[in-house]
mmCIF file of C-alpha atoms in Angstrom:
data_model
loop_
_atom_site.group_PDB
_atom_site.id
_atom_site.type_symbol
_atom_site.label_atom_id
_atom_site.label_comp_id
_atom_site.label_asym_id
_atom_site.label_seq_id
_atom_site.Cartn_x
_atom_site.Cartn_y
_atom_site.Cartn_z
ATOM 1 C CA MET A 19 37.022 -25.559 13.926
ATOM 2 C CA SER A 20 37.502 -22.646 11.480
ATOM 3 C CA ARG A 21 33.962 -23.143 10.188
ATOM 4 C CA GLN A 22 32.617 -23.012 13.755
ATOM 5 C CA ILE A 23 34.533 -19.786 14.429
ATOM 6 C CA GLY A 24 33.153 -18.278 11.217
ATOM 7 C CA ARG A 25 29.611 -19.055 12.266
ATOM 8 C CA CYS A 26 30.184 -17.478 15.672
ATOM 9 C CA LEU A 27 31.633 -14.315 14.126
ATOM 10 C CA TRP A 28 28.644 -14.047 11.751
ATOM 11 C CA ALA A 29 26.180 -14.491 14.619
ATOM 12 C CA ALA A 30 27.994 -11.886 16.708
ATOM 13 C CA ALA A 31 27.932 -9.371 13.841
ATOM 14 C CA PHE A 32 24.220 -10.013 13.312
ATOM 15 C CA LEU A 33 23.493 -9.347 16.988
ATOM 16 C CA VAL A 34 25.570 -6.146 17.052
ATOM 17 C CA CYS A 35 24.013 -4.672 13.894
ATOM 18 C CA PRO A 36 20.339 -3.810 14.515
ATOM 19 C CA MET A 37 17.809 -4.401 11.762
ATOM 20 C CA ASN A 38 16.605 -1.314 9.925
ATOM 21 C CA ARG A 39 13.071 -0.358 10.958
ATOM 22 C CA VAL A 40 10.406 0.034 8.287
ATOM 23 C CA VAL A 41 7.052 1.767 8.760
ATOM 24 C CA VAL A 42 4.397 1.425 6.052
ATOM 25 C CA TYR A 43 1.645 3.960 5.309
ATOM 26 C CA VAL A 44 -1.276 2.783 3.169
ATOM 27 C CA ASP A 45 -3.681 5.193 1.492
ATOM 28 C CA GLY A 46 -6.770 3.019 1.832
ATOM 29 C CA PHE A 47 -9.094 4.525 -0.773
ATOM 30 C CA ASN A 48 -6.314 5.057 -3.287
ATOM 31 C CA LEU A 49 -5.419 1.381 -3.063
ATOM 32 C CA TYR A 50 -9.058 0.239 -2.930
ATOM 33 C CA HIS A 51 -10.082 1.990 -6.155
ATOM 34 C CA ALA A 52 -6.971 0.746 -7.940
ATOM 35 C CA ILE A 53 -7.841 -2.826 -6.951
ATOM 36 C CA ALA A 54 -11.467 -2.271 -7.991
ATOM 37 C CA ASP A 55 -10.203 -1.411 -11.487
ATOM 38 C CA LEU A 56 -8.663 -4.900 -11.675
ATOM 39 C CA ARG A 57 -12.219 -6.312 -11.534
ATOM 40 C CA ASP A 58 -11.318 -9.023 -9.041
ATOM 41 C CA GLN A 59 -13.281 -8.548 -5.833
ATOM 42 C CA SER A 60 -11.282 -11.161 -3.935
ATOM 43 C CA LEU A 61 -8.188 -8.934 -4.024
ATOM 44 C CA LYS A 62 -9.947 -6.428 -1.766
ATOM 45 C CA TRP A 63 -9.549 -8.865 1.172
ATOM 46 C CA LEU A 64 -5.883 -7.899 1.280
ATOM 47 C CA ASP A 65 -3.525 -8.644 4.171
ATOM 48 C CA LEU A 66 -1.645 -5.348 4.469
ATOM 49 C CA TRP A 67 0.825 -6.731 7.014
ATOM 50 C CA LYS A 68 1.792 -9.591 4.721
ATOM 51 C CA LEU A 69 1.916 -7.260 1.731
ATOM 52 C CA SER A 70 4.174 -4.866 3.628
ATOM 53 C CA ALA A 71 6.459 -7.687 4.740
ATOM 54 C CA SER A 72 6.838 -8.732 1.099
ATOM 55 C CA LEU A 73 8.394 -5.313 0.363
ATOM 56 C CA LEU A 74 11.174 -5.592 2.960
ATOM 57 C CA ARG A 75 14.845 -6.102 2.313
ATOM 58 C CA ALA A 76 16.845 -8.798 4.108
ATOM 59 C CA ASP A 77 18.282 -6.337 6.646
ATOM 60 C CA GLU A 78 14.919 -4.829 7.614
ATOM 61 C CA THR A 79 12.205 -5.464 10.174
ATOM 62 C CA LEU A 80 8.584 -4.332 9.926
ATOM 63 C CA ALA A 81 7.979 -1.887 12.794
ATOM 64 C CA SER A 82 4.372 -0.984 11.959
ATOM 65 C CA VAL A 83 1.772 -0.832 9.201
ATOM 66 C CA ASN A 84 -0.666 2.090 9.142
ATOM 67 C CA TYR A 85 -3.929 2.099 7.185
ATOM 68 C CA PHE A 86 -5.771 5.358 6.484
ATOM 69 C CA SER A 87 -9.371 5.431 5.234
ATOM 70 C CA ALA A 88 -12.928 6.460 6.159
ATOM 71 C CA PHE A 89 -16.269 4.696 6.495
ATOM 72 C CA ALA A 90 -18.976 5.463 3.931
ATOM 73 C CA THR A 91 -21.692 5.073 6.542
ATOM 74 C CA TRP A 92 -24.590 5.919 4.172
ATOM 75 C CA LEU A 93 -23.840 2.840 2.003
ATOM 76 C CA VAL A 94 -25.129 -0.021 4.136
ATOM 77 C CA GLU A 95 -23.521 -3.088 2.534
ATOM 78 C CA PRO A 96 -20.153 -1.516 1.612
ATOM 79 C CA TYR A 97 -20.003 -0.043 5.119
ATOM 80 C CA ALA A 98 -20.494 -3.506 6.650
ATOM 81 C CA ARG A 99 -17.782 -5.013 4.436
ATOM 82 C CA HIS A 100 -15.399 -2.181 5.254
ATOM 83 C CA ARG A 101 -15.985 -2.614 9.005
ATOM 84 C CA ALA A 102 -15.201 -6.323 8.699
ATOM 85 C CA TYR A 103 -12.041 -5.528 6.754
ATOM 86 C CA VAL A 104 -10.828 -2.989 9.318
ATOM 87 C CA GLN A 105 -11.446 -5.508 12.102
ATOM 88 C CA ALA A 106 -9.441 -8.088 10.168
ATOM 89 C CA LEU A 107 -6.570 -5.649 9.675
ATOM 90 C CA LYS A 108 -6.518 -4.874 13.396
ATOM 91 C CA ALA A 109 -6.429 -8.593 14.143
ATOM 92 C CA LYS A 110 -3.293 -8.830 11.989
ATOM 93 C CA GLY A 111 -1.603 -5.984 13.888
ATOM 94 C CA VAL A 112 -2.282 -3.127 11.477
ATOM 95 C CA ASN A 113 -2.889 0.344 12.924
ATOM 96 C CA THR A 114 -6.042 1.906 11.457
ATOM 97 C CA PHE A 115 -6.743 5.630 11.216
ATOM 98 C CA MET A 116 -10.237 6.493 10.062
ATOM 99 C CA GLY A 117 -11.158 9.909 8.719
ATOM 100 C CA LYS A 118 -14.609 11.031 7.702
ATOM 101 C CA PHE A 119 -16.806 12.089 4.809
ATOM 102 C CA LYS A 120 -18.304 15.545 4.566
ATOM 103 C CA GLU A 121 -21.708 16.080 2.990
ATOM 104 C CA LYS A 122 -21.777 18.559 0.121
ATOM 105 C CA PRO A 123 -25.015 19.769 -1.495
ATOM 106 C CA ARG A 124 -25.032 19.522 -5.291
ATOM 107 C CA SER A 125 -27.416 20.725 -7.950
ATOM 108 C CA CYS A 126 -27.825 20.547 -11.719
ATOM 109 C CA ARG A 127 -27.867 23.898 -13.484
ATOM 110 C CA SER A 128 -29.805 22.475 -16.402
ATOM 111 C CA CYS A 129 -32.679 20.647 -14.671
ATOM 112 C CA GLY A 130 -32.499 22.065 -11.163
ATOM 113 C CA ALA A 131 -32.190 18.624 -9.516
ATOM 114 C CA LYS A 132 -30.535 18.623 -6.109
ATOM 115 C CA TRP A 133 -28.712 15.885 -4.217
ATOM 116 C CA THR A 134 -26.147 15.341 -1.478
ATOM 117 C CA ALA A 135 -22.647 14.240 -2.406
ATOM 118 C CA HIS A 136 -19.963 13.017 -0.035
ATOM 119 C CA GLU A 137 -16.315 14.074 -0.023
ATOM 120 C CA GLU A 138 -13.621 12.224 1.871
ATOM 121 C CA LYS A 139 -11.739 14.433 4.317
ATOM 122 C CA GLU A 140 -8.523 14.176 6.341
ATOM 123 C CA THR A 141 -6.931 11.048 4.849
ATOM 124 C CA ASP A 142 -4.141 12.645 2.810
ATOM 125 C CA VAL A 143 -3.448 15.218 5.534
ATOM 126 C CA HIS A 144 -3.395 12.486 8.176
ATOM 127 C CA ILE A 145 -0.888 10.423 6.191
ATOM 128 C CA ALA A 146 1.318 13.464 5.593
ATOM 129 C CA VAL A 147 1.324 14.459 9.264
ATOM 130 C CA ARG A 148 2.111 10.922 10.431
ATOM 131 C CA VAL A 149 4.993 10.474 7.979
ATOM 132 C CA VAL A 150 6.616 13.789 8.930
ATOM 133 C CA ALA A 151 6.060 13.259 12.665
ATOM 134 C CA ASP A 152 7.439 9.712 12.578
ATOM 135 C CA ALA A 153 10.512 10.899 10.667
ATOM 136 C CA LEU A 154 11.190 13.672 13.179
ATOM 137 C CA LEU A 155 10.636 11.291 16.116
ATOM 138 C CA ASP A 156 12.966 8.684 14.565
ATOM 139 C CA GLU A 157 10.286 5.989 14.313
ATOM 140 C CA PHE A 158 11.696 4.486 11.111
ATOM 141 C CA ASP A 159 14.809 4.086 9.017
ATOM 142 C CA ARG A 160 12.763 3.603 5.847
ATOM 143 C CA ALA A 161 9.177 4.597 5.138
ATOM 144 C CA ILE A 162 7.082 2.857 2.498
ATOM 145 C CA ILE A 163 4.182 4.901 1.140
ATOM 146 C CA VAL A 164 1.480 2.995 -0.747
ATOM 147 C CA SER A 165 -0.346 5.731 -2.648
ATOM 148 C CA ALA A 166 -0.495 7.667 -5.901
ATOM 149 C CA ASP A 167 -1.891 10.842 -4.307
ATOM 150 C CA SER A 168 0.301 13.777 -5.355
ATOM 151 C CA ASP A 169 -0.965 15.775 -2.368
ATOM 152 C CA LEU A 170 1.564 13.826 -0.304
ATOM 153 C CA ALA A 171 4.515 15.242 -2.250
ATOM 154 C CA PRO A 172 5.180 18.263 0.047
ATOM 155 C CA ALA A 173 5.342 16.015 3.127
ATOM 156 C CA LEU A 174 7.803 13.639 1.456
ATOM 157 C CA ARG A 175 9.958 16.580 0.339
ATOM 158 C CA ALA A 176 9.986 17.868 3.930
ATOM 159 C CA VAL A 177 11.224 14.520 5.235
ATOM 160 C CA ARG A 178 13.938 14.333 2.595
ATOM 161 C CA GLN A 179 15.048 17.867 3.428
ATOM 162 C CA HIS A 180 15.041 17.697 7.214
ATOM 163 C CA ARG A 181 15.860 14.009 7.713
ATOM 164 C CA PRO A 182 18.005 13.189 4.658
ATOM 165 C CA LYS A 183 19.188 9.888 6.162
ATOM 166 C CA LYS A 184 15.622 8.561 6.201
ATOM 167 C CA GLU A 185 14.755 6.491 3.143
ATOM 168 C CA ILE A 186 11.377 6.787 1.450
ATOM 169 C CA LEU A 187 9.977 4.249 -1.001
ATOM 170 C CA VAL A 188 6.785 5.131 -2.849
ATOM 171 C CA VAL A 189 4.858 2.083 -4.036
ATOM 172 C CA ALA A 190 2.117 2.843 -6.543
ATOM 173 C CA PRO A 191 -1.164 0.896 -6.368
ATOM 174 C CA PRO A 192 -1.835 -1.306 -9.418
ATOM 175 C CA GLY A 193 -2.256 0.731 -12.593
ATOM 176 C CA ARG A 194 -1.385 4.001 -10.814
ATOM 177 C CA TYR A 195 2.338 4.314 -11.545
ATOM 178 C CA ALA A 196 1.893 7.230 -13.964
ATOM 179 C CA SER A 197 -0.500 8.992 -11.594
ATOM 180 C CA ALA A 198 2.092 8.763 -8.816
ATOM 181 C CA ARG A 199 4.917 10.354 -10.824
ATOM 182 C CA ASP A 200 4.994 13.495 -8.611
ATOM 183 C CA LEU A 201 5.851 11.220 -5.680
ATOM 184 C CA GLY A 202 8.709 9.508 -7.503
ATOM 185 C CA PRO A 203 7.448 5.909 -7.332
ATOM 186 C CA LYS A 204 9.986 3.088 -7.564
ATOM 187 C CA LEU A 205 7.566 0.172 -7.647
ATOM 188 C CA GLU A 206 4.009 -0.666 -8.694
ATOM 189 C CA LEU A 207 1.953 -3.358 -7.007
ATOM 190 C CA ARG A 208 1.032 -6.184 -9.345
ATOM 191 C CA ARG A 209 -1.926 -8.534 -9.298
ATOM 192 C CA ALA A 210 0.315 -11.542 -8.570
ATOM 193 C CA ARG A 211 1.744 -9.940 -5.422
ATOM 194 C CA LEU A 212 -1.726 -9.032 -4.174
ATOM 195 C CA ARG A 213 -2.921 -12.585 -4.824
ATOM 196 C CA ARG A 214 -0.130 -13.944 -2.612
ATOM 197 C CA CYS A 215 -1.060 -11.603 0.240
ATOM 198 C CA LEU A 216 -4.742 -12.225 0.960
ATOM 199 C CA LEU A 217 -6.278 -12.575 4.404
ATOM 200 C CA PRO A 218 -7.658 -15.981 5.439
ATOM 201 C CA ALA A 219 -11.392 -16.607 5.095
ATOM 202 C CA ARG A 220 -11.736 -16.649 8.887
ATOM 203 C CA LEU A 221 -9.636 -15.107 11.631
ATOM 204 C CA GLN A 222 -10.025 -14.177 15.267
ATOM 205 C CA THR A 223 -9.360 -10.976 17.177
ATOM 206 C CA ALA A 224 -7.341 -10.946 20.393
ATOM 207 C CA SER A 225 -10.631 -11.061 22.315
ATOM 208 C CA GLY A 226 -11.713 -14.197 20.443
ATOM 209 C CA LYS A 227 -14.233 -12.548 18.098
ATOM 210 C CA LEU A 228 -14.558 -14.387 14.785
ATOM 211 C CA ILE A 229 -14.187 -12.335 11.611
ATOM 212 C CA VAL A 230 -15.552 -13.928 8.435
ATOM 213 C CA ARG A 231 -14.599 -12.807 4.960
ATOM 214 C CA PRO A 232 -17.586 -11.162 3.177
ATOM 215 C CA ARG A 233 -18.911 -13.529 0.524
ATOM 216 C CA GLU A 234 -18.436 -10.811 -2.115
ATOM 217 C CA TYR A 235 -14.672 -11.233 -1.572
ATOM 218 C CA ASP A 236 -14.599 -15.009 -1.966
ATOM 219 C CA PRO A 237 -12.112 -16.158 -4.636
#
């Protein structure tokens, strides 16, 4: 009887105490280039929802995962792979926020050659705005930032100043822990964790559309 009462008390306490909400913000290009340095293409087919869930504590629930990137539309094959990846992330429940690239004319002072370069715009600003806004609107109890971009430091300081009860965990992409030092990282993603969190080779969207893993990402 006492054991039964204990179980009931534990269940009642669990129901009364809400789970802490976690929102994850992923700097897409920062993570992508870090994975590229590992020289294992298959790790690019990464399930960000599963990865985020692997970072939770026992008393937490995953409220949302947000992915920030931009399409390099002038690169035909990488653009196609990236579109497939974004579709796969959406199918897994990840929110995607796509910025843009801005063309910048370049030239060589020595030979006079001219070309057009592309510079990614908006991603770091978009992440910063979302983190601050979500903190002010009480969308999370703990935020997890997957990035090594020091440009995010002012936004994280603002959250800590104005919403000191909100927790922030900075998770550095693989091999980027030192680069993320201005953000105060507490964890670095490792190859083994990424390997455990890959998307399936095939998955369907809510509308029934089939998404197939690009062959370049096959294990």
